[in-house]
Amino acid sequence: MVFAAPRQLQSAVEARRLMRQAAPKPQAATCVSSEDWITKNVDLQKVRETWLGWYNAERTKRGLPAYRIEPQLNRTAALWSARSAVKGIMEHKRDGTTAYYDYGAIKSWFKHLGLEFKNVKSMTFTENIGRGPYSCKESDCTQKLLKAIRYSFDYYLAEEGKAYRPHFNAIVNPSFQMMGFGLAVKNGQYYLTAHFGTEIVSSPLQVCTVGG
């Protein structure tokens, strides 16, 4: 014997089916977070622009084209600075590696974040890092932070003429077109990362704008 479901039950089931059909489908992400570390009383945009200006002033002196800021590299640099601040150590080593600077491991790290770079005269990307003391309780700490991180830039610049000059080479590399800057502050220390690249040949999600 076959029993028909009560009409009231059939109506409820039909209503739920129609609601599921009408419900909005989950949307795929259209952008990724900038991952910027929020530093109290600091205008990060001004810090980035000033950092870029220091590099481009040196490049102009040498007849090199100016770097441009790349949001994707701002994001990767911000991620690495944040990771370093949390661990309390500034280094190039990716998880599971022991070499001071493992190009292959860093390349894989970038790829995991959606970034691959064009090979231009055996150049693709590089990473500079820096760490130093910083503290500020003023209402606007931007200039104080700039003064602190200028120490790292001057350290890079002082490598000119030395046999080992990876940071200076990043300043004057003719194959790189873009750079990004990330910063984190924790326990009286700043942790900065600068990423440089030739050209991004992959298609990563764009970095969300403020409020996006």
PDB file of C-alpha atoms in Angstrom:
ATOM      1  CA  MET A   1       0.000   0.000   0.000  1.00  0.00           C
ATOM      2  CA  VAL A   2       1.316   3.451  -0.913  1.00  0.00           C
ATOM      3  CA  PHE A   3       0.552   6.404   1.317  1.00  0.00           C
ATOM      4  CA  ALA A   4       0.653   9.900  -0.147  1.00  0.00           C
ATOM      5  CA  ALA A   5       2.429  12.554   1.904  1.00  0.00           C
ATOM      6  CA  PRO A   6       0.057  15.004   3.529  1.00  0.00           C
ATOM      7  CA  ARG A   7      -0.499  18.096   1.384  1.00  0.00           C
ATOM      8  CA  GLN A   8       0.830  20.338   4.187  1.00  0.00           C
ATOM      9  CA  LEU A   9       4.125  18.393   4.260  1.00  0.00           C
ATOM     10  CA  GLN A  10       4.411  18.507   0.461  1.00  0.00           C
ATOM     11  CA  SER A  11       3.959  22.281   0.563  1.00  0.00           C
ATOM     12  CA  ALA A  12       6.711  22.684   3.170  1.00  0.00           C
ATOM     13  CA  VAL A  13       9.142  20.564   1.157  1.00  0.00           C
ATOM     14  CA  GLU A  14       8.341  22.536  -2.002  1.00  0.00           C
ATOM     15  CA  ALA A  15       8.840  25.811  -0.157  1.00  0.00           C
ATOM     16  CA  ARG A  16      12.283  24.748   1.078  1.00  0.00           C
ATOM     17  CA  ARG A  17      13.238  23.672  -2.458  1.00  0.00           C
ATOM     18  CA  LEU A  18      12.232  27.009  -3.861  1.00  0.00           C
ATOM     19  CA  MET A  19      14.137  28.854  -1.118  1.00  0.00           C
ATOM     20  CA  ARG A  20      17.304  26.913  -1.905  1.00  0.00           C
ATOM     21  CA  GLN A  21      16.971  27.804  -5.567  1.00  0.00           C
ATOM     22  CA  ALA A  22      16.436  31.462  -4.790  1.00  0.00           C
ATOM     23  CA  ALA A  23      19.258  31.722  -2.243  1.00  0.00           C
ATOM     24  CA  PRO A  24      22.317  33.592  -3.574  1.00  0.00           C
ATOM     25  CA  LYS A  25      25.178  31.340  -4.541  1.00  0.00           C
ATOM     26  CA  PRO A  26      28.519  31.858  -2.742  1.00  0.00           C
ATOM     27  CA  GLN A  27      30.630  34.227  -4.776  1.00  0.00           C
ATOM     28  CA  ALA A  28      34.238  33.471  -5.612  1.00  0.00           C
ATOM     29  CA  ALA A  29      36.717  35.932  -4.152  1.00  0.00           C
ATOM     30  CA  THR A  30      37.450  38.814  -6.501  1.00  0.00           C
ATOM     31  CA  CYS A  31      40.392  40.254  -4.581  1.00  0.00           C
ATOM     32  CA  VAL A  32      42.798  39.377  -1.772  1.00  0.00           C
ATOM     33  CA  SER A  33      43.627  41.280   1.388  1.00  0.00           C
ATOM     34  CA  SER A  34      46.595  43.638   1.347  1.00  0.00           C
ATOM     35  CA  GLU A  35      47.748  41.985   4.607  1.00  0.00           C
ATOM     36  CA  ASP A  36      49.077  45.322   5.847  1.00  0.00           C
ATOM     37  CA  TRP A  37      50.143  45.393   9.485  1.00  0.00           C
ATOM     38  CA  ILE A  38      48.368  48.312  11.149  1.00  0.00           C
ATOM     39  CA  THR A  39      51.027  50.422  12.878  1.00  0.00           C
ATOM     40  CA  LYS A  40      49.600  52.911  15.354  1.00  0.00           C
ATOM     41  CA  ASN A  41      49.756  56.584  14.335  1.00  0.00           C
ATOM     42  CA  VAL A  42      51.694  55.852  11.133  1.00  0.00           C
ATOM     43  CA  ASP A  43      50.741  56.834   7.592  1.00  0.00           C
ATOM     44  CA  LEU A  44      51.849  53.654   5.825  1.00  0.00           C
ATOM     45  CA  GLN A  45      51.177  55.124   2.391  1.00  0.00           C
ATOM     46  CA  LYS A  46      53.567  57.978   3.105  1.00  0.00           C
ATOM     47  CA  VAL A  47      56.167  55.537   4.412  1.00  0.00           C
ATOM     48  CA  ARG A  48      55.903  53.499   1.215  1.00  0.00           C
ATOM     49  CA  GLU A  49      56.145  56.564  -0.985  1.00  0.00           C
ATOM     50  CA  THR A  50      59.197  57.822   0.889  1.00  0.00           C
ATOM     51  CA  TRP A  51      60.907  54.423   0.726  1.00  0.00           C
ATOM     52  CA  LEU A  52      60.240  54.286  -3.007  1.00  0.00           C
ATOM     53  CA  GLY A  53      61.578  57.821  -3.372  1.00  0.00           C
ATOM     54  CA  TRP A  54      64.881  56.892  -1.729  1.00  0.00           C
ATOM     55  CA  TYR A  55      65.380  54.089  -4.249  1.00  0.00           C
ATOM     56  CA  ASN A  56      64.382  56.128  -7.245  1.00  0.00           C
ATOM     57  CA  ALA A  57      66.634  59.024  -6.271  1.00  0.00           C
ATOM     58  CA  GLU A  58      69.606  56.648  -6.429  1.00  0.00           C
ATOM     59  CA  ARG A  59      68.400  55.106  -9.681  1.00  0.00           C
ATOM     60  CA  THR A  60      67.965  58.517 -11.286  1.00  0.00           C
ATOM     61  CA  LYS A  61      71.547  59.434 -10.382  1.00  0.00           C
ATOM     62  CA  ARG A  62      72.674  56.385 -12.343  1.00  0.00           C
ATOM     63  CA  GLY A  63      70.428  56.889 -15.352  1.00  0.00           C
ATOM     64  CA  LEU A  64      68.155  53.963 -14.460  1.00  0.00           C
ATOM     65  CA  PRO A  65      64.368  53.923 -14.894  1.00  0.00           C
ATOM     66  CA  ALA A  66      62.343  54.497 -11.743  1.00  0.00           C
ATOM     67  CA  TYR A  67      60.757  51.678  -9.829  1.00  0.00           C
ATOM     68  CA  ARG A  68      56.993  51.619  -9.502  1.00  0.00           C
ATOM     69  CA  ILE A  69      55.051  50.313  -6.540  1.00  0.00           C
ATOM     70  CA  GLU A  70      53.334  46.992  -7.216  1.00  0.00           C
ATOM     71  CA  PRO A  71      50.415  46.160  -4.860  1.00  0.00           C
ATOM     72  CA  GLN A  72      51.090  42.419  -5.203  1.00  0.00           C
ATOM     73  CA  LEU A  73      54.629  42.939  -3.898  1.00  0.00           C
ATOM     74  CA  ASN A  74      53.373  45.233  -1.145  1.00  0.00           C
ATOM     75  CA  ARG A  75      51.203  42.315  -0.080  1.00  0.00           C
ATOM     76  CA  THR A  76      53.945  39.670  -0.137  1.00  0.00           C
ATOM     77  CA  ALA A  77      56.326  42.021   1.669  1.00  0.00           C
ATOM     78  CA  ALA A  78      53.676  42.754   4.300  1.00  0.00           C
ATOM     79  CA  LEU A  79      53.094  39.035   4.819  1.00  0.00           C
ATOM     80  CA  TRP A  80      56.793  38.351   5.331  1.00  0.00           C
ATOM     81  CA  SER A  81      57.258  41.275   7.719  1.00  0.00           C
ATOM     82  CA  ALA A  82      54.244  40.180   9.772  1.00  0.00           C
ATOM     83  CA  ARG A  83      55.500  36.612   9.937  1.00  0.00           C
ATOM     84  CA  SER A  84      58.923  37.868  11.027  1.00  0.00           C
ATOM     85  CA  ALA A  85      57.473  40.140  13.735  1.00  0.00           C
ATOM     86  CA  VAL A  86      55.389  37.315  15.166  1.00  0.00           C
ATOM     87  CA  LYS A  87      58.433  35.019  15.286  1.00  0.00           C
ATOM     88  CA  GLY A  88      60.713  37.796  16.514  1.00  0.00           C
ATOM     89  CA  ILE A  89      63.350  37.091  13.888  1.00  0.00           C
ATOM     90  CA  MET A  90      64.108  38.694  10.535  1.00  0.00           C
ATOM     91  CA  GLU A  91      65.390  36.171   8.019  1.00  0.00           C
ATOM     92  CA  HIS A  92      64.945  34.912   4.467  1.00  0.00           C
ATOM     93  CA  LYS A  93      64.486  31.253   5.434  1.00  0.00           C
ATOM     94  CA  ARG A  94      61.186  29.721   4.435  1.00  0.00           C
ATOM     95  CA  ASP A  95      59.713  26.885   6.471  1.00  0.00           C
ATOM     96  CA  GLY A  96      61.655  23.664   6.120  1.00  0.00           C
ATOM     97  CA  THR A  97      64.815  25.282   4.719  1.00  0.00           C
ATOM     98  CA  THR A  98      68.195  25.914   6.309  1.00  0.00           C
ATOM     99  CA  ALA A  99      70.057  27.944   3.669  1.00  0.00           C
ATOM    100  CA  TYR A 100      70.407  31.668   4.396  1.00  0.00           C
ATOM    101  CA  TYR A 101      68.785  32.559   1.052  1.00  0.00           C
ATOM    102  CA  ASP A 102      67.164  29.655  -0.778  1.00  0.00           C
ATOM    103  CA  TYR A 103      66.064  31.031  -4.156  1.00  0.00           C
ATOM    104  CA  GLY A 104      64.030  27.945  -5.009  1.00  0.00           C
ATOM    105  CA  ALA A 105      62.162  28.019  -1.711  1.00  0.00           C
ATOM    106  CA  ILE A 106      61.369  31.727  -2.049  1.00  0.00           C
ATOM    107  CA  LYS A 107      60.245  31.161  -5.648  1.00  0.00           C
ATOM    108  CA  SER A 108      57.867  28.440  -4.435  1.00  0.00           C
ATOM    109  CA  TRP A 109      56.615  30.764  -1.683  1.00  0.00           C
ATOM    110  CA  PHE A 110      55.808  33.447  -4.253  1.00  0.00           C
ATOM    111  CA  LYS A 111      54.129  30.876  -6.495  1.00  0.00           C
ATOM    112  CA  HIS A 112      51.959  29.704  -3.608  1.00  0.00           C
ATOM    113  CA  LEU A 113      50.779  33.311  -3.340  1.00  0.00           C
ATOM    114  CA  GLY A 114      50.004  33.385  -7.053  1.00  0.00           C
ATOM    115  CA  LEU A 115      53.098  35.213  -8.304  1.00  0.00           C
ATOM    116  CA  GLU A 116      55.474  34.115 -11.038  1.00  0.00           C
ATOM    117  CA  PHE A 117      58.015  36.420 -12.665  1.00  0.00           C
ATOM    118  CA  LYS A 118      59.487  36.817 -16.122  1.00  0.00           C
ATOM    119  CA  ASN A 119      63.130  35.824 -16.441  1.00  0.00           C
ATOM    120  CA  VAL A 120      65.062  38.866 -17.661  1.00  0.00           C
ATOM    121  CA  LYS A 121      68.790  38.282 -18.050  1.00  0.00           C
ATOM    122  CA  SER A 122      68.651  35.590 -15.336  1.00  0.00           C
ATOM    123  CA  MET A 123      66.771  37.957 -12.999  1.00  0.00           C
ATOM    124  CA  THR A 124      63.250  37.361 -11.683  1.00  0.00           C
ATOM    125  CA  PHE A 125      62.878  38.724  -8.157  1.00  0.00           C
ATOM    126  CA  THR A 126      64.785  39.411  -4.982  1.00  0.00           C
ATOM    127  CA  GLU A 127      64.048  40.075  -1.338  1.00  0.00           C
ATOM    128  CA  ASN A 128      65.659  42.583   1.033  1.00  0.00           C
ATOM    129  CA  ILE A 129      64.937  42.612   4.753  1.00  0.00           C
ATOM    130  CA  GLY A 130      65.769  44.866   7.673  1.00  0.00           C
ATOM    131  CA  ARG A 131      65.200  45.169  11.399  1.00  0.00           C
ATOM    132  CA  GLY A 132      65.951  47.820  13.974  1.00  0.00           C
ATOM    133  CA  PRO A 133      64.779  49.606  17.127  1.00  0.00           C
ATOM    134  CA  TYR A 134      61.664  51.741  17.003  1.00  0.00           C
ATOM    135  CA  SER A 135      59.173  53.086  19.511  1.00  0.00           C
ATOM    136  CA  CYS A 136      56.837  56.053  19.450  1.00  0.00           C
ATOM    137  CA  LYS A 137      53.998  57.365  21.603  1.00  0.00           C
ATOM    138  CA  GLU A 138      53.330  60.557  19.669  1.00  0.00           C
ATOM    139  CA  SER A 139      50.087  61.380  17.887  1.00  0.00           C
ATOM    140  CA  ASP A 140      51.855  61.094  14.526  1.00  0.00           C
ATOM    141  CA  CYS A 141      54.744  58.628  14.408  1.00  0.00           C
ATOM    142  CA  THR A 142      55.311  58.644  10.649  1.00  0.00           C
ATOM    143  CA  GLN A 143      58.486  60.751  10.660  1.00  0.00           C
ATOM    144  CA  LYS A 144      59.914  58.865  13.608  1.00  0.00           C
ATOM    145  CA  LEU A 145      59.406  55.571  11.814  1.00  0.00           C
ATOM    146  CA  LEU A 146      60.924  56.952   8.615  1.00  0.00           C
ATOM    147  CA  LYS A 147      63.980  58.031  10.574  1.00  0.00           C
ATOM    148  CA  ALA A 148      64.257  54.523  12.031  1.00  0.00           C
ATOM    149  CA  ILE A 149      63.995  52.651   8.735  1.00  0.00           C
ATOM    150  CA  ARG A 150      66.357  55.057   6.994  1.00  0.00           C
ATOM    151  CA  TYR A 151      69.037  53.190   8.931  1.00  0.00           C
ATOM    152  CA  SER A 152      68.281  50.047   6.900  1.00  0.00           C
ATOM    153  CA  PHE A 153      68.313  51.920   3.602  1.00  0.00           C
ATOM    154  CA  ASP A 154      71.627  53.594   4.418  1.00  0.00           C
ATOM    155  CA  TYR A 155      73.013  50.171   5.326  1.00  0.00           C
ATOM    156  CA  TYR A 156      72.007  48.900   1.881  1.00  0.00           C
ATOM    157  CA  LEU A 157      73.494  51.940   0.184  1.00  0.00           C
ATOM    158  CA  ALA A 158      76.786  51.546   2.041  1.00  0.00           C
ATOM    159  CA  GLU A 159      77.372  48.217   0.263  1.00  0.00           C
ATOM    160  CA  GLU A 160      78.312  50.095  -2.921  1.00  0.00           C
ATOM    161  CA  GLY A 161      81.805  49.092  -4.011  1.00  0.00           C
ATOM    162  CA  LYS A 162      81.915  45.994  -1.791  1.00  0.00           C
ATOM    163  CA  ALA A 163      82.392  42.487  -3.148  1.00  0.00           C
ATOM    164  CA  TYR A 164      79.160  41.336  -1.467  1.00  0.00           C
ATOM    165  CA  ARG A 165      76.390  43.829  -2.101  1.00  0.00           C
ATOM    166  CA  PRO A 166      73.003  42.105  -2.537  1.00  0.00           C
ATOM    167  CA  HIS A 167      71.008  44.984  -1.073  1.00  0.00           C
ATOM    168  CA  PHE A 168      72.772  47.645  -3.116  1.00  0.00           C
ATOM    169  CA  ASN A 169      72.306  45.523  -6.222  1.00  0.00           C
ATOM    170  CA  ALA A 170      68.557  45.626  -5.630  1.00  0.00           C
ATOM    171  CA  ILE A 171      68.688  49.417  -5.611  1.00  0.00           C
ATOM    172  CA  VAL A 172      70.421  49.626  -8.994  1.00  0.00           C
ATOM    173  CA  ASN A 173      69.311  46.445 -10.773  1.00  0.00           C
ATOM    174  CA  PRO A 174      68.344  47.407 -14.352  1.00  0.00           C
ATOM    175  CA  SER A 175      66.204  44.288 -14.866  1.00  0.00           C
ATOM    176  CA  PHE A 176      63.747  44.967 -12.061  1.00  0.00           C
ATOM    177  CA  GLN A 177      60.792  47.221 -12.792  1.00  0.00           C
ATOM    178  CA  MET A 178      58.703  47.086  -9.635  1.00  0.00           C
ATOM    179  CA  MET A 179      58.970  46.876  -5.904  1.00  0.00           C
ATOM    180  CA  GLY A 180      56.821  46.417  -2.830  1.00  0.00           C
ATOM    181  CA  PHE A 181      57.335  47.363   0.786  1.00  0.00           C
ATOM    182  CA  GLY A 182      55.930  45.750   3.919  1.00  0.00           C
ATOM    183  CA  LEU A 183      56.386  46.722   7.537  1.00  0.00           C
ATOM    184  CA  ALA A 184      55.491  45.374  10.961  1.00  0.00           C
ATOM    185  CA  VAL A 185      56.264  46.715  14.419  1.00  0.00           C
ATOM    186  CA  LYS A 186      56.410  44.594  17.561  1.00  0.00           C
ATOM    187  CA  ASN A 187      58.160  44.789  20.932  1.00  0.00           C
ATOM    188  CA  GLY A 188      60.170  47.907  20.131  1.00  0.00           C
ATOM    189  CA  GLN A 189      61.447  46.643  16.771  1.00  0.00           C
ATOM    190  CA  TYR A 190      60.521  47.304  13.169  1.00  0.00           C
ATOM    191  CA  TYR A 191      60.601  44.481  10.649  1.00  0.00           C
ATOM    192  CA  LEU A 192      60.716  45.545   7.009  1.00  0.00           C
ATOM    193  CA  THR A 193      60.677  43.622   3.778  1.00  0.00           C
ATOM    194  CA  ALA A 194      61.253  44.939   0.266  1.00  0.00           C
ATOM    195  CA  HIS A 195      60.387  42.751  -2.715  1.00  0.00           C
ATOM    196  CA  PHE A 196      61.567  43.492  -6.249  1.00  0.00           C
ATOM    197  CA  GLY A 197      60.499  41.922  -9.519  1.00  0.00           C
ATOM    198  CA  THR A 198      60.877  42.037 -13.285  1.00  0.00           C
ATOM    199  CA  GLU A 199      57.363  41.440 -14.567  1.00  0.00           C
ATOM    200  CA  ILE A 200      54.532  39.344 -13.132  1.00  0.00           C
ATOM    201  CA  VAL A 201      53.560  36.744 -15.746  1.00  0.00           C
ATOM    202  CA  SER A 202      50.949  34.909 -13.675  1.00  0.00           C
ATOM    203  CA  SER A 203      47.399  36.119 -13.090  1.00  0.00           C
ATOM    204  CA  PRO A 204      46.884  36.544  -9.346  1.00  0.00           C
ATOM    205  CA  LEU A 205      43.721  37.985  -7.846  1.00  0.00           C
ATOM    206  CA  GLN A 206      44.044  41.734  -7.535  1.00  0.00           C
ATOM    207  CA  VAL A 207      44.776  43.205  -4.112  1.00  0.00           C
ATOM    208  CA  CYS A 208      41.698  44.711  -2.491  1.00  0.00           C
ATOM    209  CA  THR A 209      41.647  48.472  -2.173  1.00  0.00           C
ATOM    210  CA  VAL A 210      40.739  50.115   1.115  1.00  0.00           C
ATOM    211  CA  GLY A 211      37.082  49.446   1.709  1.00  0.00           C
ATOM    212  CA  GLY A 212      37.022  46.869  -1.087  1.00  0.00           C
TER     213      GLY A 212
END
